[in-house]
Amino acid sequence: MVNGRGAWHSAFWVDRPTGRPPPRRPVIAAHPRPVAVVTGASSGIGAEFARRFAARGYDLVLVARREDRLVELAARLEADHGAASTVLTADLADPAAPGALVRELESRGVLVDALVNSAGFGTYGPFEGEEPDRVAAEIQVNVTALTLLSRLLLPDLAASRRGILVNITSTAAYQPGPSFAVYAATKAYVRSLTEALWAEHRGGRLRVLALAPGPAETEFFDVAGSDGFRIGQVLPVPQIVDVAFRALDRRDPPPSVVAGLRNRATAVAAGLVPRRVVLHVARRLARDPEVR
Ligand SMILES: NC(=O)c1ccc[n+]([C@@H]2O[C@H](COP(=O)([O-])OP(=O)(O)OC[C@H]3O[C@@H](n4cnc5c(N)ncnc54)[C@H](OP(=O)(O)O)[C@@H]3O)[C@@H](O)[C@H]2O)c1
């Protein structure tokens, strides 16, 4: 099931002049703008990545569940940057979604140059209080969908002259997260996977980056049920995305970047200090706002 309708729906496909299925490669040849797929484009960090790619001359494939948000963003990207957007609504908690998404892109003849896996969510509270179905969905969206989209689109990305893969991890990836246990574990996975892919592609054309934001004022904390809970240096979303593009624009991009000097220092320290101490501090921070 995709968005409860059982079918993929394109609400905004600028290159759709006829009812005929578009041919795969000729469309791209006639239309040389690169294409970026951004999941989680309906809000926060994903929406900002979509704006930046549009400003850099990319066309977009916007993925999330909230179609109205994606259609609104698509219209803005076209007005502001002349970018053509395809809106694909998808619930990435559905195990069938990544495969269906990629089949849809193939059937439209879209070759992908950049992929940003930004869709993700967390859950605040003790592990034993978490709804099992929500735990499964969190792992499905944060881990499985991200992994499968990376895998399924990798041939396109690697074949592109300017291939980019950005996976959004978190400062939570740098130490376990009491009260955010599943979320932190999923982000540690994303960091590990992405850094391994960086190593596999080092020296090739594909640039691979794990971006670790600290706390950002998006819908993240509302969705997680942890309003008011912020650990670390809060940065504006555009600044976080700047960090990613600065890294990607380097001649030899790093495997991962942490946004914010203070967040970077904390991440480094977490790797140096004994685990018991890291966990003690993490637990106190999660429980006691006074020590943050
Ligand atoms: N904000 C922070 O403090 C922070 C810090 C570190 C890392 N991150 C990470 O940054 C990424 C972006 O988060 P954000 O801060 O921009 O939060 P956000 O504003 O809540 O955006 C999350 C995005 O993920 C999409 N999403 C969530 N569940 C989905 C599902 N089942 N299927 C499809 N799309 C889904 C949402 O779209 P729909 O609801 O429309 O489906 C939305 O576009 C996430 O991976 C998050 O873990 C955030």
Short mmCIF file of C-alpha atoms and ligand atoms in Angstrom, two decimals:
data_model
loop_
_atom_site.label_atom_id
_atom_site.label_comp_id
_atom_site.label_asym_id
_atom_site.label_seq_id
_atom_site.Cartn_x
_atom_site.Cartn_y
_atom_site.Cartn_z
CA MET A 1 0.00 0.00 0.00
CA VAL A 2 1.27 3.41 -0.85
CA ASN A 3 -0.30 6.26 1.06
CA GLY A 4 -3.43 4.20 1.61
CA ARG A 5 -4.31 4.26 -2.07
CA GLY A 6 -2.45 1.18 -3.27
CA ALA A 7 -0.95 3.07 -6.22
CA TRP A 8 1.78 5.52 -6.97
CA HIS A 9 0.54 8.95 -7.69
CA SER A 10 2.39 11.70 -9.44
CA ALA A 11 0.80 14.99 -8.63
CA PHE A 12 3.36 17.21 -10.29
CA TRP A 13 5.18 15.99 -13.33
CA VAL A 14 6.23 18.92 -15.40
CA ASP A 15 7.61 16.79 -18.24
CA ARG A 16 4.33 15.01 -18.91
CA PRO A 17 2.92 16.44 -22.11
CA THR A 18 1.05 13.31 -23.30
CA GLY A 19 -0.47 10.15 -21.91
CA ARG A 20 2.29 8.06 -23.51
CA PRO A 21 4.80 6.39 -21.19
CA PRO A 22 8.02 8.42 -21.46
CA PRO A 23 11.00 6.69 -23.11
CA ARG A 24 13.83 5.99 -20.65
CA ARG A 25 17.03 7.51 -21.98
CA PRO A 26 15.86 9.89 -24.73
CA VAL A 27 14.04 12.02 -22.13
CA ILE A 28 17.27 12.55 -20.26
CA ALA A 29 19.24 13.23 -23.45
CA ALA A 30 16.73 15.88 -24.42
CA HIS A 31 16.67 17.25 -20.95
CA PRO A 32 20.19 17.43 -19.61
CA ARG A 33 19.42 18.73 -16.12
CA PRO A 34 20.58 16.32 -13.42
CA VAL A 35 17.96 14.72 -11.18
CA ALA A 36 17.99 14.54 -7.37
CA VAL A 37 15.69 12.25 -5.40
CA VAL A 38 15.00 13.57 -1.90
CA THR A 39 13.05 11.53 0.64
CA GLY A 40 11.50 13.39 3.54
CA ALA A 41 11.11 16.41 1.25
CA SER A 42 7.84 17.52 2.84
CA SER A 43 9.57 19.09 5.83
CA GLY A 44 12.74 20.25 7.53
CA ILE A 45 16.13 19.10 6.30
CA GLY A 46 14.79 17.20 3.26
CA ALA A 47 12.85 20.24 2.01
CA GLU A 48 15.99 22.37 2.37
CA PHE A 49 18.05 19.85 0.38
CA ALA A 50 15.41 19.96 -2.37
CA ARG A 51 15.64 23.78 -2.50
CA ARG A 52 19.46 23.66 -2.68
CA PHE A 53 19.51 21.09 -5.47
CA ALA A 54 16.94 23.12 -7.41
CA ALA A 55 19.11 26.23 -6.97
CA ARG A 56 22.05 24.23 -8.37
CA GLY A 57 20.13 23.38 -11.53
CA TYR A 58 18.73 19.95 -10.64
CA ASP A 59 15.25 18.63 -11.31
CA LEU A 60 13.72 16.93 -8.31
CA VAL A 61 11.88 13.81 -7.29
CA LEU A 62 10.16 14.65 -4.01
CA VAL A 63 9.19 11.77 -1.73
CA ALA A 64 7.17 11.71 1.51
CA ARG A 65 3.64 10.91 2.66
CA ARG A 66 2.16 14.43 2.69
CA GLU A 67 1.32 15.15 -0.90
CA ASP A 68 0.02 18.70 -0.34
CA ARG A 69 3.39 19.75 1.10
CA LEU A 70 5.29 18.17 -1.77
CA VAL A 71 3.07 19.76 -4.43
CA GLU A 72 3.48 23.15 -2.77
CA LEU A 73 7.27 22.72 -2.67
CA ALA A 74 7.33 21.54 -6.31
CA ALA A 75 5.49 24.69 -7.40
CA ARG A 76 7.94 26.86 -5.47
CA LEU A 77 10.97 25.10 -6.93
CA GLU A 78 9.63 25.67 -10.41
CA ALA A 79 8.81 29.34 -9.76
CA ASP A 80 12.09 30.13 -8.00
CA HIS A 81 14.54 27.98 -9.95
CA GLY A 82 12.77 26.62 -13.04
CA ALA A 83 13.16 23.09 -11.61
CA ALA A 84 10.79 20.35 -12.75
CA SER A 85 9.63 18.13 -9.89
CA THR A 86 8.02 14.75 -9.73
CA VAL A 87 5.99 14.20 -6.58
CA LEU A 88 5.85 10.60 -5.40
CA THR A 89 3.87 10.04 -2.24
CA ALA A 90 5.06 7.01 -0.36
CA ASP A 91 4.93 5.57 3.12
CA LEU A 92 8.47 4.32 3.59
CA ALA A 93 7.34 2.25 6.57
CA ASP A 94 5.79 -0.03 3.95
CA PRO A 95 8.41 -2.68 3.06
CA ALA A 96 7.22 -2.59 -0.58
CA ALA A 97 7.75 1.18 -0.93
CA PRO A 98 11.45 1.40 -1.94
CA GLY A 99 11.06 -1.15 -4.74
CA ALA A 100 7.83 0.46 -5.96
CA LEU A 101 9.47 3.89 -5.93
CA VAL A 102 12.42 2.75 -8.03
CA ARG A 103 10.16 0.86 -10.47
CA GLU A 104 8.13 4.04 -10.87
CA LEU A 105 11.25 6.06 -11.66
CA GLU A 106 12.35 3.45 -14.19
CA SER A 107 8.96 3.43 -15.87
CA ARG A 108 9.20 7.22 -16.25
CA GLY A 109 12.69 7.02 -17.70
CA VAL A 110 14.22 8.98 -14.86
CA LEU A 111 17.95 8.48 -14.32
CA VAL A 112 19.01 9.59 -10.88
CA ASP A 113 22.16 11.65 -10.26
CA ALA A 114 21.71 12.39 -6.56
CA LEU A 115 19.89 10.72 -3.68
CA VAL A 116 19.29 12.26 -0.27
CA ASN A 117 17.75 9.90 2.26
CA SER A 118 16.32 12.38 4.75
CA ALA A 119 13.04 10.64 5.67
CA GLY A 120 13.25 9.51 9.26
CA PHE A 121 11.79 9.87 12.72
CA GLY A 122 12.54 9.16 16.36
CA THR A 123 10.63 8.17 19.46
CA TYR A 124 11.30 9.64 22.87
CA GLY A 125 10.87 7.63 26.06
CA PRO A 126 11.97 4.41 27.75
CA PHE A 127 12.31 1.47 25.39
CA GLU A 128 9.77 -0.69 27.22
CA GLY A 129 7.13 2.03 26.69
CA GLU A 130 7.53 2.11 22.90
CA GLU A 131 4.72 0.72 20.75
CA PRO A 132 6.13 -2.37 19.00
CA ASP A 133 4.54 -1.31 15.69
CA ARG A 134 6.16 2.08 15.93
CA VAL A 135 9.54 0.49 16.68
CA ALA A 136 9.18 -1.63 13.54
CA ALA A 137 8.18 1.40 11.44
CA GLU A 138 11.09 3.43 12.79
CA ILE A 139 13.58 0.75 11.81
CA GLN A 140 11.87 0.28 8.45
CA VAL A 141 12.01 4.00 7.55
CA ASN A 142 15.35 4.95 9.12
CA VAL A 143 17.26 1.79 8.24
CA THR A 144 15.64 -0.55 5.73
CA ALA A 145 14.12 1.95 3.29
CA LEU A 146 17.29 4.05 3.35
CA THR A 147 19.43 0.98 2.69
CA LEU A 148 17.26 -0.34 -0.12
CA LEU A 149 16.93 3.04 -1.85
CA SER A 150 20.71 3.45 -1.64
CA ARG A 151 21.20 -0.04 -3.06
CA LEU A 152 18.57 0.17 -5.79
CA LEU A 153 19.64 3.60 -7.03
CA LEU A 154 23.37 2.99 -6.72
CA PRO A 155 23.81 1.84 -10.35
CA ASP A 156 22.31 5.17 -11.54
CA LEU A 157 24.34 7.19 -9.03
CA ALA A 158 27.60 5.43 -9.88
CA ALA A 159 26.97 5.86 -13.62
CA SER A 160 26.31 9.58 -13.26
CA ARG A 161 29.11 12.02 -14.00
CA ARG A 162 28.16 13.85 -10.79
CA GLY A 163 26.72 11.13 -8.55
CA ILE A 164 25.88 12.11 -4.97
CA LEU A 165 24.54 9.98 -2.12
CA VAL A 166 23.75 11.76 1.15
CA ASN A 167 22.32 9.81 4.07
CA ILE A 168 21.12 11.76 7.08
CA THR A 169 22.41 10.30 10.30
CA SER A 170 22.58 12.29 13.56
CA THR A 171 24.84 13.26 16.42
CA ALA A 172 22.84 10.49 18.14
CA ALA A 173 24.91 8.07 16.03
CA TYR A 174 28.04 8.87 18.03
CA GLN A 175 26.87 7.37 21.32
CA PRO A 176 23.93 5.28 22.47
CA GLY A 177 20.81 7.34 23.30
CA PRO A 178 19.00 6.48 26.51
CA SER A 179 15.36 7.64 26.03
CA PHE A 180 16.01 7.59 22.28
CA ALA A 181 17.45 4.06 22.19
CA VAL A 182 16.02 2.77 18.91
CA TYR A 183 16.51 6.08 17.12
CA ALA A 184 20.17 6.39 18.14
CA ALA A 185 20.77 2.77 17.11
CA THR A 186 19.21 3.37 13.67
CA LYS A 187 21.41 6.43 13.16
CA ALA A 188 24.55 4.53 14.20
CA TYR A 189 23.62 2.03 11.47
CA VAL A 190 23.18 4.82 8.90
CA ARG A 191 26.56 6.27 9.77
CA SER A 192 28.27 2.88 9.54
CA LEU A 193 26.61 1.91 6.26
CA THR A 194 27.30 5.25 4.62
CA GLU A 195 30.93 5.39 5.68
CA ALA A 196 31.41 1.88 4.28
CA LEU A 197 29.88 2.97 0.96
CA TRP A 198 32.19 5.99 0.97
CA ALA A 199 35.15 3.61 1.27
CA GLU A 200 33.81 1.36 -1.51
CA HIS A 201 33.51 4.35 -3.86
CA ARG A 202 36.54 6.34 -2.84
CA GLY A 203 38.48 7.48 -5.87
CA GLY A 204 35.43 6.99 -8.13
CA ARG A 205 32.99 9.62 -9.35
CA LEU A 206 30.31 8.97 -6.74
CA ARG A 207 30.47 11.22 -3.71
CA VAL A 208 29.03 9.57 -0.59
CA LEU A 209 28.37 11.49 2.61
CA ALA A 210 26.79 10.83 6.01
CA LEU A 211 25.47 14.12 7.39
CA ALA A 212 25.04 14.23 11.17
CA PRO A 213 22.88 17.16 12.26
CA GLY A 214 22.58 18.06 15.91
CA PRO A 215 19.19 19.27 17.11
CA ALA A 216 17.35 21.35 14.51
CA GLU A 217 14.06 23.21 14.68
CA THR A 218 12.03 21.00 12.37
CA GLU A 219 9.00 18.82 13.07
CA PHE A 220 11.33 16.14 14.39
CA PHE A 221 10.80 16.69 18.13
CA ASP A 222 7.00 17.00 17.78
CA VAL A 223 6.89 13.71 15.90
CA ALA A 224 9.21 12.10 18.48
CA GLY A 225 6.99 13.26 21.35
CA SER A 226 9.86 15.06 23.00
CA ASP A 227 9.07 18.74 22.70
CA GLY A 228 11.57 20.78 24.70
CA PHE A 229 14.20 18.04 24.54
CA ARG A 230 17.35 19.30 22.87
CA ILE A 231 20.84 17.93 23.47
CA GLY A 232 23.68 19.75 21.77
CA GLN A 233 24.16 22.83 19.63
CA VAL A 234 21.00 23.88 17.79
CA LEU A 235 21.71 25.09 14.25
CA PRO A 236 19.32 26.55 11.68
CA VAL A 237 18.41 24.04 8.97
CA PRO A 238 20.04 26.04 6.11
CA GLN A 239 23.31 26.04 8.04
CA ILE A 240 23.13 22.27 8.48
CA VAL A 241 22.61 21.77 4.76
CA ASP A 242 25.47 24.22 4.04
CA VAL A 243 27.77 21.89 5.98
CA ALA A 244 26.80 19.02 3.67
CA PHE A 245 27.30 20.96 0.45
CA ARG A 246 30.61 22.38 1.64
CA ALA A 247 31.78 18.81 2.26
CA LEU A 248 30.45 17.55 -1.07
CA ASP A 249 32.13 20.40 -2.93
CA ARG A 250 35.56 19.45 -1.59
CA ARG A 251 37.90 17.68 -3.98
CA ASP A 252 38.10 14.73 -1.60
CA PRO A 253 34.87 14.77 0.46
CA PRO A 254 35.01 13.19 3.93
CA PRO A 255 32.89 10.10 4.71
CA SER A 256 30.82 11.99 7.27
CA VAL A 257 30.34 15.44 8.72
CA VAL A 258 28.85 16.61 12.00
CA ALA A 259 27.11 19.98 11.75
CA GLY A 260 28.26 22.52 14.35
CA LEU A 261 31.61 22.97 16.05
CA ARG A 262 30.32 22.06 19.50
CA ASN A 263 28.49 19.02 18.18
CA ARG A 264 31.67 17.94 16.40
CA ALA A 265 33.69 18.25 19.61
CA THR A 266 31.11 16.21 21.52
CA ALA A 267 31.13 13.51 18.85
CA VAL A 268 34.92 13.28 18.99
CA ALA A 269 34.91 13.21 22.80
CA ALA A 270 32.33 10.39 22.82
CA GLY A 271 34.82 8.26 20.89
CA LEU A 272 37.64 8.92 23.36
CA VAL A 273 35.96 8.65 26.74
CA PRO A 274 35.26 5.20 28.32
CA ARG A 275 31.86 3.84 27.30
CA ARG A 276 30.60 3.72 30.89
CA VAL A 277 31.26 7.46 31.24
CA VAL A 278 29.63 8.24 27.88
CA LEU A 279 26.52 6.33 28.91
CA HIS A 280 26.40 7.96 32.33
CA VAL A 281 26.47 11.43 30.77
CA ALA A 282 24.01 10.46 28.04
CA ARG A 283 21.57 9.12 30.61
CA ARG A 284 21.81 12.26 32.77
CA LEU A 285 21.31 14.50 29.76
CA ALA A 286 18.26 12.54 28.72
CA ARG A 287 16.66 12.78 32.14
CA ASP A 288 17.72 16.11 33.59
CA PRO A 289 17.24 19.27 31.53
CA GLU A 290 19.29 21.22 34.10
CA VAL A 291 22.56 19.59 33.06
CA ARG A 292 22.12 20.23 29.33
N1 LIG B 1 15.69 17.78 13.57
C1 LIG B 1 16.67 17.22 14.25
O1 LIG B 1 16.95 17.62 15.39
C2 LIG B 1 17.49 16.10 13.64
C3 LIG B 1 18.74 15.85 14.21
C4 LIG B 1 19.52 14.83 13.68
C5 LIG B 1 19.05 14.10 12.61
N2 LIG B 1 17.82 14.36 12.07
C6 LIG B 1 17.38 13.54 10.94
O2 LIG B 1 17.15 14.38 9.84
C7 LIG B 1 16.20 13.77 8.96
C8 LIG B 1 15.15 14.80 8.62
O3 LIG B 1 14.44 15.12 9.79
P1 LIG B 1 13.87 16.58 10.04
O4 LIG B 1 14.60 17.16 11.17
O5 LIG B 1 13.80 17.31 8.77
O6 LIG B 1 12.43 16.17 10.60
P2 LIG B 1 10.97 16.43 10.04
O7 LIG B 1 10.75 17.87 9.84
O8 LIG B 1 10.07 15.68 10.96
O9 LIG B 1 11.00 15.70 8.60
C9 LIG B 1 10.96 14.30 8.51
C10 LIG B 1 10.63 13.93 7.08
O10 LIG B 1 10.59 12.50 6.99
C11 LIG B 1 9.40 12.12 6.32
N3 LIG B 1 8.92 10.83 6.81
C12 LIG B 1 8.75 10.43 8.09
N4 LIG B 1 8.19 9.22 8.13
C13 LIG B 1 7.99 8.84 6.84
C14 LIG B 1 7.41 7.70 6.22
N5 LIG B 1 6.88 6.69 6.94
N6 LIG B 1 7.36 7.64 4.87
C15 LIG B 1 7.85 8.66 4.13
N7 LIG B 1 8.40 9.76 4.65
C16 LIG B 1 8.45 9.86 5.99
C17 LIG B 1 8.39 13.22 6.66
O11 LIG B 1 7.40 13.30 5.65
P3 LIG B 1 5.86 12.91 5.82
O12 LIG B 1 5.49 13.08 7.27
O13 LIG B 1 5.15 13.86 4.90
O14 LIG B 1 5.80 11.50 5.36
C18 LIG B 1 9.29 14.45 6.63
O15 LIG B 1 9.39 14.94 5.31
C19 LIG B 1 15.66 12.54 9.70
O16 LIG B 1 16.29 11.40 9.22
C20 LIG B 1 16.08 12.81 11.14
O17 LIG B 1 16.24 11.62 11.86
C21 LIG B 1 17.04 15.35 12.55
#
